[in-house]
Amino acid sequence: MPGIFSRTPKSSEADAIFDPKGVIPVHVGIIMDGNGRWARARGLPRAAGHRAGTKNIRRVLAESVEIGIKVLTVYAFSTENWARPKDEVNHLMRLISQSIQDELDDLDANDVRILHSGRMEGVSPSLQDEIRYAIERTKDNSTITLNVAFNYGGRAEIVDAIKKIMQEGLSPEEITEETVSQHLYNPDLPDPDLIIRTGGEFRLSNFLIWQAAYAEFYSTPTYWPDFDEQELRKAVAVFQHRDRRFGKIKDTER
Ligand code: IPE
Ligand code: IPE
Ligand code: MG
């Protein structure tokens, strides 16, 4: 008995084609996962995967500009990632510092605004300075915002927001969802429309958990270092085929 329990999708996501004139997500978040497996598949050390993954941010950022995405938030290091072996953590810290040094001139020249979401506690003072300098130097750029979620955890962000709200002495009656949103790390950013996860898992791993309330989620088995321009277009094409209802019903079904 076909048709009773089987859901017929209106069109297959696998066939989704990117429409440059279609709706473009304003804010895209990316959980850049799979660096380690990418390296292992090539018989390389995990560090080589992280290097390739870091390099890939440029490619995806450039394509995001082409497509017309205005904010790209990339998950670079989670509060949970400190639990990895010390060598790997140190390597990741060096990589982020090195990429700021190597890429900042070019990012600035390309009108990229850099932001950071995450805690500064636990980050070395020199890296803190580099991050603050990158933000300050690019603050007036407006082609795209690259928000780096580094030493970031969604729960930590909510805890930090609550602390700020309490320090301001707000009374319980004054607190709304808007109040919480306004006390997150980068309150001026719109919520993400689309969250992409590479590496095949279907979880948020503490990424933008407050902001992702109504984001469309897209997961691809492709490891992050292999996620290229076509893959990004594919993710946006699938987003364009989604029906975002925000809890409402469609006008045609009233
Ligand atoms: C993502 O790649 C990068 C970070 C979490 C820093 P992983 O290092 O998690 O790669 P896999 O998941 O082990 O393949
Ligand atoms: C998520 O990847 C964090 C980043 C991409 C920075 P993880 O590899 O840490 O996530 P889990 O452990 O698979 O959930
Ligand atoms: Mg991983």
mmCIF file of C-alpha atoms and ligand atoms in Angstrom:
data_model
loop_
_atom_site.group_PDB
_atom_site.id
_atom_site.type_symbol
_atom_site.label_atom_id
_atom_site.label_comp_id
_atom_site.label_asym_id
_atom_site.label_seq_id
_atom_site.Cartn_x
_atom_site.Cartn_y
_atom_site.Cartn_z
ATOM 1 C CA MET A 1 0.000 0.000 0.000
ATOM 2 C CA PRO A 2 2.111 2.876 -1.155
ATOM 3 C CA GLY A 3 1.264 6.344 -0.030
ATOM 4 C CA ILE A 4 -0.281 5.795 3.385
ATOM 5 C CA PHE A 5 2.800 5.875 5.559
ATOM 6 C CA SER A 6 5.355 6.997 3.029
ATOM 7 C CA ARG A 7 5.923 10.716 2.963
ATOM 8 C CA THR A 8 6.410 12.066 -0.518
ATOM 9 C CA PRO A 9 8.763 15.034 -0.394
ATOM 10 C CA LYS A 10 7.614 17.915 -2.590
ATOM 11 C CA SER A 11 10.928 17.674 -4.368
ATOM 12 C CA SER A 12 14.023 15.740 -3.497
ATOM 13 C CA GLU A 13 16.726 17.645 -1.620
ATOM 14 C CA ALA A 14 19.274 15.547 -3.461
ATOM 15 C CA ASP A 15 18.206 17.245 -6.695
ATOM 16 C CA ALA A 16 18.082 20.771 -5.282
ATOM 17 C CA ILE A 17 19.683 23.286 -7.608
ATOM 18 C CA PHE A 18 21.080 26.572 -6.368
ATOM 19 C CA ASP A 19 19.097 29.558 -7.571
ATOM 20 C CA PRO A 20 21.167 32.767 -7.408
ATOM 21 C CA LYS A 21 17.916 34.759 -7.521
ATOM 22 C CA GLY A 22 16.289 32.676 -4.802
ATOM 23 C CA VAL A 23 16.314 33.449 -1.102
ATOM 24 C CA ILE A 24 19.862 33.631 0.213
ATOM 25 C CA PRO A 25 20.560 32.899 3.890
ATOM 26 C CA VAL A 26 21.829 36.047 5.579
ATOM 27 C CA HIS A 27 23.734 34.225 8.315
ATOM 28 C CA VAL A 28 25.275 30.788 7.791
ATOM 29 C CA GLY A 29 26.936 28.869 10.613
ATOM 30 C CA ILE A 30 29.372 26.061 9.864
ATOM 31 C CA ILE A 31 30.415 23.259 12.190
ATOM 32 C CA MET A 32 33.742 22.507 10.520
ATOM 33 C CA ASP A 33 34.046 18.855 11.452
ATOM 34 C CA GLY A 34 36.064 15.983 9.996
ATOM 35 C CA ASN A 35 39.610 17.358 9.876
ATOM 36 C CA GLY A 36 40.982 14.387 11.794
ATOM 37 C CA ARG A 37 39.221 11.800 9.635
ATOM 38 C CA TRP A 38 40.268 13.642 6.470
ATOM 39 C CA ALA A 39 43.895 13.331 7.576
ATOM 40 C CA ARG A 40 43.569 9.726 8.690
ATOM 41 C CA ALA A 41 42.075 8.764 5.309
ATOM 42 C CA ARG A 42 45.288 10.084 3.756
ATOM 43 C CA GLY A 43 47.641 8.501 6.253
ATOM 44 C CA LEU A 44 48.521 11.942 7.614
ATOM 45 C CA PRO A 45 48.696 13.206 11.206
ATOM 46 C CA ARG A 46 45.590 14.982 12.566
ATOM 47 C CA ALA A 47 47.570 18.232 12.536
ATOM 48 C CA ALA A 48 47.684 18.078 8.724
ATOM 49 C CA GLY A 49 43.890 17.853 8.721
ATOM 50 C CA HIS A 50 43.616 20.952 10.894
ATOM 51 C CA ARG A 51 46.002 22.823 8.593
ATOM 52 C CA ALA A 52 43.983 21.857 5.518
ATOM 53 C CA GLY A 53 40.767 22.729 7.353
ATOM 54 C CA THR A 54 42.038 26.166 8.349
ATOM 55 C CA LYS A 55 43.059 26.852 4.762
ATOM 56 C CA ASN A 56 39.601 25.884 3.564
ATOM 57 C CA ILE A 57 37.963 28.768 5.428
ATOM 58 C CA ARG A 58 39.278 31.164 2.778
ATOM 59 C CA ARG A 59 37.704 29.210 -0.065
ATOM 60 C CA VAL A 60 34.306 28.991 1.613
ATOM 61 C CA LEU A 61 34.455 32.628 2.722
ATOM 62 C CA ALA A 62 35.148 33.778 -0.852
ATOM 63 C CA GLU A 63 32.255 31.706 -2.189
ATOM 64 C CA SER A 64 29.990 33.054 0.559
ATOM 65 C CA VAL A 65 30.737 36.563 -0.733
ATOM 66 C CA GLU A 66 29.891 35.413 -4.288
ATOM 67 C CA ILE A 67 26.574 33.973 -3.157
ATOM 68 C CA GLY A 68 25.663 37.042 -1.103
ATOM 69 C CA ILE A 69 25.814 35.596 2.403
ATOM 70 C CA LYS A 70 26.406 38.456 4.864
ATOM 71 C CA VAL A 71 27.542 36.620 8.005
ATOM 72 C CA LEU A 72 29.572 33.427 8.223
ATOM 73 C CA THR A 73 30.092 31.955 11.682
ATOM 74 C CA VAL A 74 32.680 29.181 11.756
ATOM 75 C CA TYR A 75 33.062 26.840 14.720
ATOM 76 C CA ALA A 76 36.820 26.677 15.184
ATOM 77 C CA PHE A 77 37.279 25.466 18.764
ATOM 78 C CA SER A 78 34.691 24.468 21.337
ATOM 79 C CA THR A 79 34.872 24.755 25.112
ATOM 80 C CA GLU A 80 34.798 20.926 25.042
ATOM 81 C CA ASN A 81 37.799 20.693 22.706
ATOM 82 C CA TRP A 82 40.156 21.521 25.624
ATOM 83 C CA ALA A 83 39.708 17.864 26.595
ATOM 84 C CA ARG A 84 41.750 16.744 23.568
ATOM 85 C CA PRO A 85 45.412 15.755 23.917
ATOM 86 C CA LYS A 86 47.602 18.705 24.875
ATOM 87 C CA ASP A 87 49.600 18.509 21.639
ATOM 88 C CA GLU A 88 46.493 18.821 19.512
ATOM 89 C CA VAL A 89 45.161 21.724 21.585
ATOM 90 C CA ASN A 90 48.507 23.525 21.309
ATOM 91 C CA HIS A 91 48.578 22.948 17.579
ATOM 92 C CA LEU A 92 45.068 24.378 17.186
ATOM 93 C CA MET A 93 46.034 27.457 19.230
ATOM 94 C CA ARG A 94 49.136 28.013 17.088
ATOM 95 C CA LEU A 95 47.083 27.579 13.918
ATOM 96 C CA ILE A 96 44.570 30.239 14.875
ATOM 97 C CA SER A 97 47.314 32.672 15.810
ATOM 98 C CA GLN A 98 49.230 31.896 12.607
ATOM 99 C CA SER A 99 46.155 32.367 10.436
ATOM 100 C CA ILE A 100 45.423 35.760 11.952
ATOM 101 C CA GLN A 101 49.010 36.801 11.222
ATOM 102 C CA ASP A 102 48.985 35.388 7.679
ATOM 103 C CA GLU A 103 45.483 36.379 6.587
ATOM 104 C CA LEU A 104 44.591 39.617 8.327
ATOM 105 C CA ASP A 105 45.977 41.998 5.674
ATOM 106 C CA ASP A 106 44.170 40.175 2.931
ATOM 107 C CA LEU A 107 40.904 39.843 4.845
ATOM 108 C CA ASP A 108 40.984 43.544 5.622
ATOM 109 C CA ALA A 109 41.775 44.399 1.983
ATOM 110 C CA ASN A 110 38.756 42.302 0.976
ATOM 111 C CA ASP A 111 36.465 44.251 3.292
ATOM 112 C CA VAL A 112 35.903 41.337 5.679
ATOM 113 C CA ARG A 113 34.812 42.241 9.203
ATOM 114 C CA ILE A 114 36.134 39.847 11.827
ATOM 115 C CA LEU A 115 34.269 39.035 15.025
ATOM 116 C CA HIS A 116 34.858 36.549 17.797
ATOM 117 C CA SER A 117 32.272 34.534 19.696
ATOM 118 C CA GLY A 118 33.589 32.808 22.773
ATOM 119 C CA ARG A 119 35.380 33.228 26.068
ATOM 120 C CA MET A 120 38.732 34.937 26.348
ATOM 121 C CA GLU A 121 39.510 33.206 29.669
ATOM 122 C CA GLY A 122 41.899 30.344 29.066
ATOM 123 C CA VAL A 123 43.259 31.869 25.861
ATOM 124 C CA SER A 124 46.884 33.002 26.004
ATOM 125 C CA PRO A 125 47.312 36.778 26.464
ATOM 126 C CA SER A 126 49.176 37.104 23.153
ATOM 127 C CA LEU A 127 46.423 35.342 21.210
ATOM 128 C CA GLN A 128 43.823 37.475 23.016
ATOM 129 C CA ASP A 129 45.689 40.561 21.787
ATOM 130 C CA GLU A 130 45.799 39.230 18.226
ATOM 131 C CA ILE A 131 42.062 38.543 18.257
ATOM 132 C CA ARG A 132 41.244 41.983 19.669
ATOM 133 C CA TYR A 133 43.517 43.629 17.109
ATOM 134 C CA ALA A 134 41.883 41.765 14.199
ATOM 135 C CA ILE A 135 38.421 42.833 15.371
ATOM 136 C CA GLU A 136 39.429 46.453 15.896
ATOM 137 C CA ARG A 137 41.237 46.726 12.587
ATOM 138 C CA THR A 138 38.340 45.323 10.529
ATOM 139 C CA LYS A 139 35.438 46.832 12.439
ATOM 140 C CA ASP A 140 34.319 49.152 9.615
ATOM 141 C CA ASN A 141 34.422 46.502 6.881
ATOM 142 C CA SER A 142 31.059 45.497 5.499
ATOM 143 C CA THR A 143 31.191 43.059 2.566
ATOM 144 C CA ILE A 144 30.903 40.058 4.865
ATOM 145 C CA THR A 145 31.309 39.328 8.564
ATOM 146 C CA LEU A 146 33.482 36.372 9.516
ATOM 147 C CA ASN A 147 32.538 35.449 13.054
ATOM 148 C CA VAL A 148 34.973 32.967 14.545
ATOM 149 C CA ALA A 149 33.478 30.787 17.274
ATOM 150 C CA PHE A 150 36.630 30.057 19.211
ATOM 151 C CA ASN A 151 36.770 28.789 22.780
ATOM 152 C CA TYR A 152 33.034 28.851 22.215
ATOM 153 C CA GLY A 153 30.244 26.916 23.880
ATOM 154 C CA GLY A 154 26.553 27.679 23.527
ATOM 155 C CA ARG A 155 25.842 26.904 27.161
ATOM 156 C CA ALA A 156 28.803 29.014 28.302
ATOM 157 C CA GLU A 157 27.433 31.845 26.164
ATOM 158 C CA ILE A 158 24.037 31.636 27.850
ATOM 159 C CA VAL A 159 25.652 31.488 31.313
ATOM 160 C CA ASP A 160 27.762 34.540 30.428
ATOM 161 C CA ALA A 161 24.637 36.350 29.208
ATOM 162 C CA ILE A 162 22.838 35.624 32.494
ATOM 163 C CA LYS A 163 25.812 36.951 34.451
ATOM 164 C CA LYS A 164 25.797 40.203 32.467
ATOM 165 C CA ILE A 165 22.037 40.585 32.921
ATOM 166 C CA MET A 166 22.337 40.083 36.678
ATOM 167 C CA GLN A 167 25.268 42.486 36.927
ATOM 168 C CA GLU A 168 23.067 45.113 35.271
ATOM 169 C CA GLY A 169 20.535 44.538 38.029
ATOM 170 C CA LEU A 170 17.561 43.786 35.799
ATOM 171 C CA SER A 171 14.464 42.514 37.585
ATOM 172 C CA PRO A 172 12.909 39.179 36.548
ATOM 173 C CA GLU A 173 9.867 40.942 35.054
ATOM 174 C CA GLU A 174 12.095 42.902 32.690
ATOM 175 C CA ILE A 175 13.715 39.817 31.210
ATOM 176 C CA THR A 176 12.478 38.714 27.810
ATOM 177 C CA GLU A 177 13.932 36.574 25.040
ATOM 178 C CA GLU A 178 15.145 39.825 23.521
ATOM 179 C CA THR A 179 17.051 40.604 26.753
ATOM 180 C CA VAL A 180 18.907 37.295 26.519
ATOM 181 C CA SER A 181 19.653 37.789 22.810
ATOM 182 C CA GLN A 182 20.986 41.261 23.560
ATOM 183 C CA HIS A 183 23.502 39.874 26.068
ATOM 184 C CA LEU A 184 25.059 37.194 23.869
ATOM 185 C CA TYR A 185 28.652 37.582 22.625
ATOM 186 C CA ASN A 186 27.678 39.382 19.406
ATOM 187 C CA PRO A 187 24.185 40.742 20.014
ATOM 188 C CA ASP A 188 24.044 42.628 16.734
ATOM 189 C CA LEU A 189 24.299 39.533 14.560
ATOM 190 C CA PRO A 190 21.042 38.111 13.221
ATOM 191 C CA ASP A 191 20.214 34.522 14.156
ATOM 192 C CA PRO A 192 21.634 31.959 11.726
ATOM 193 C CA ASP A 193 19.295 30.908 8.924
ATOM 194 C CA LEU A 194 21.294 27.852 7.963
ATOM 195 C CA ILE A 195 23.656 25.654 9.964
ATOM 196 C CA ILE A 196 25.911 23.361 7.979
ATOM 197 C CA ARG A 197 27.730 20.459 9.584
ATOM 198 C CA THR A 198 30.462 18.668 7.659
ATOM 199 C CA GLY A 199 31.794 15.246 8.651
ATOM 200 C CA GLY A 200 28.444 13.483 8.713
ATOM 201 C CA GLU A 201 27.128 13.921 12.268
ATOM 202 C CA PHE A 202 23.649 15.205 13.043
ATOM 203 C CA ARG A 203 24.254 17.209 16.189
ATOM 204 C CA LEU A 204 24.960 20.775 17.231
ATOM 205 C CA SER A 205 27.801 19.981 19.672
ATOM 206 C CA ASN A 206 26.973 23.109 21.702
ATOM 207 C CA PHE A 207 27.077 25.437 18.665
ATOM 208 C CA LEU A 208 24.816 28.534 18.735
ATOM 209 C CA ILE A 209 22.203 26.651 20.729
ATOM 210 C CA TRP A 210 20.209 29.769 21.589
ATOM 211 C CA GLN A 211 20.446 31.373 18.155
ATOM 212 C CA ALA A 212 19.748 28.162 16.218
ATOM 213 C CA ALA A 213 16.155 27.882 17.472
ATOM 214 C CA TYR A 214 14.764 28.222 13.940
ATOM 215 C CA ALA A 215 17.838 27.600 11.805
ATOM 216 C CA GLU A 216 17.629 25.035 9.017
ATOM 217 C CA PHE A 217 20.090 22.223 9.651
ATOM 218 C CA TYR A 218 22.120 20.638 6.848
ATOM 219 C CA SER A 219 24.559 17.794 7.336
ATOM 220 C CA THR A 220 26.948 16.439 4.718
ATOM 221 C CA PRO A 221 29.337 13.481 5.015
ATOM 222 C CA THR A 222 32.041 15.537 3.260
ATOM 223 C CA TYR A 223 34.965 16.254 5.580
ATOM 224 C CA TRP A 224 35.587 19.949 6.172
ATOM 225 C CA PRO A 225 38.866 20.253 4.176
ATOM 226 C CA ASP A 226 36.987 18.908 1.101
ATOM 227 C CA PHE A 227 33.946 21.161 1.506
ATOM 228 C CA ASP A 228 34.287 23.375 -1.587
ATOM 229 C CA GLU A 229 32.325 25.999 -3.527
ATOM 230 C CA GLN A 230 29.987 23.414 -5.055
ATOM 231 C CA GLU A 231 29.269 21.924 -1.640
ATOM 232 C CA LEU A 232 28.342 25.335 -0.276
ATOM 233 C CA ARG A 233 26.040 26.001 -3.233
ATOM 234 C CA LYS A 234 24.460 22.609 -2.667
ATOM 235 C CA ALA A 235 23.781 23.404 0.998
ATOM 236 C CA VAL A 236 22.224 26.741 0.062
ATOM 237 C CA ALA A 237 20.172 25.030 -2.670
ATOM 238 C CA VAL A 238 18.738 22.631 -0.083
ATOM 239 C CA PHE A 239 18.028 25.593 2.190
ATOM 240 C CA GLN A 240 16.146 27.245 -0.695
ATOM 241 C CA HIS A 241 13.925 24.149 -0.952
ATOM 242 C CA ARG A 242 13.015 24.147 2.724
ATOM 243 C CA ASP A 243 9.704 25.481 3.913
ATOM 244 C CA ARG A 244 10.364 27.687 6.953
ATOM 245 C CA ARG A 245 7.142 27.992 8.900
ATOM 246 C CA PHE A 246 8.318 29.359 12.269
ATOM 247 C CA GLY A 247 5.462 27.547 13.993
ATOM 248 C CA LYS A 248 2.770 28.949 11.727
ATOM 249 C CA ILE A 249 0.736 27.276 9.009
ATOM 250 C CA LYS A 250 0.901 28.298 5.388
ATOM 251 C CA ASP A 251 -1.616 30.864 4.120
ATOM 252 C CA THR A 252 -2.821 28.302 1.572
ATOM 253 C CA GLU A 253 -3.838 25.942 4.379
ATOM 254 C CA ARG A 254 -5.896 28.400 6.353
HETATM 255 C C1 IPE B 1 37.002 19.574 13.580
HETATM 256 O O1 IPE B 1 37.642 18.408 13.162
HETATM 257 C C2 IPE B 1 37.977 20.595 14.092
HETATM 258 C C3 IPE B 1 37.911 20.807 15.544
HETATM 259 C C4 IPE B 1 37.035 20.256 16.360
HETATM 260 C C5 IPE B 1 38.880 21.709 16.102
HETATM 261 P P1 IPE B 1 37.922 17.217 14.153
HETATM 262 O O2 IPE B 1 39.294 17.380 14.729
HETATM 263 O O3 IPE B 1 36.847 17.072 15.152
HETATM 264 O O4 IPE B 1 37.911 16.001 13.138
HETATM 265 P P2 IPE B 1 37.311 14.565 13.388
HETATM 266 O O5 IPE B 1 35.891 14.735 13.812
HETATM 267 O O6 IPE B 1 38.152 13.924 14.448
HETATM 268 O O7 IPE B 1 37.427 13.886 12.069
HETATM 269 C C1 IPE B 2 32.512 20.316 16.890
HETATM 270 O O1 IPE B 2 33.272 19.236 16.487
HETATM 271 C C2 IPE B 2 33.418 21.461 17.271
HETATM 272 C C3 IPE B 2 34.112 22.113 16.173
HETATM 273 C C4 IPE B 2 33.954 21.850 14.915
HETATM 274 C C5 IPE B 2 35.032 23.156 16.578
HETATM 275 P P1 IPE B 2 33.667 18.085 17.524
HETATM 276 O O2 IPE B 2 34.447 17.089 16.740
HETATM 277 O O3 IPE B 2 34.321 18.663 18.710
HETATM 278 O O4 IPE B 2 32.234 17.533 17.948
HETATM 279 P P2 IPE B 2 31.813 16.127 18.564
HETATM 280 O O5 IPE B 2 32.801 15.825 19.639
HETATM 281 O O6 IPE B 2 31.882 15.131 17.456
HETATM 282 O O7 IPE B 2 30.420 16.323 19.036
HETATM 283 MG MG MG B 3 35.094 16.014 15.205
#
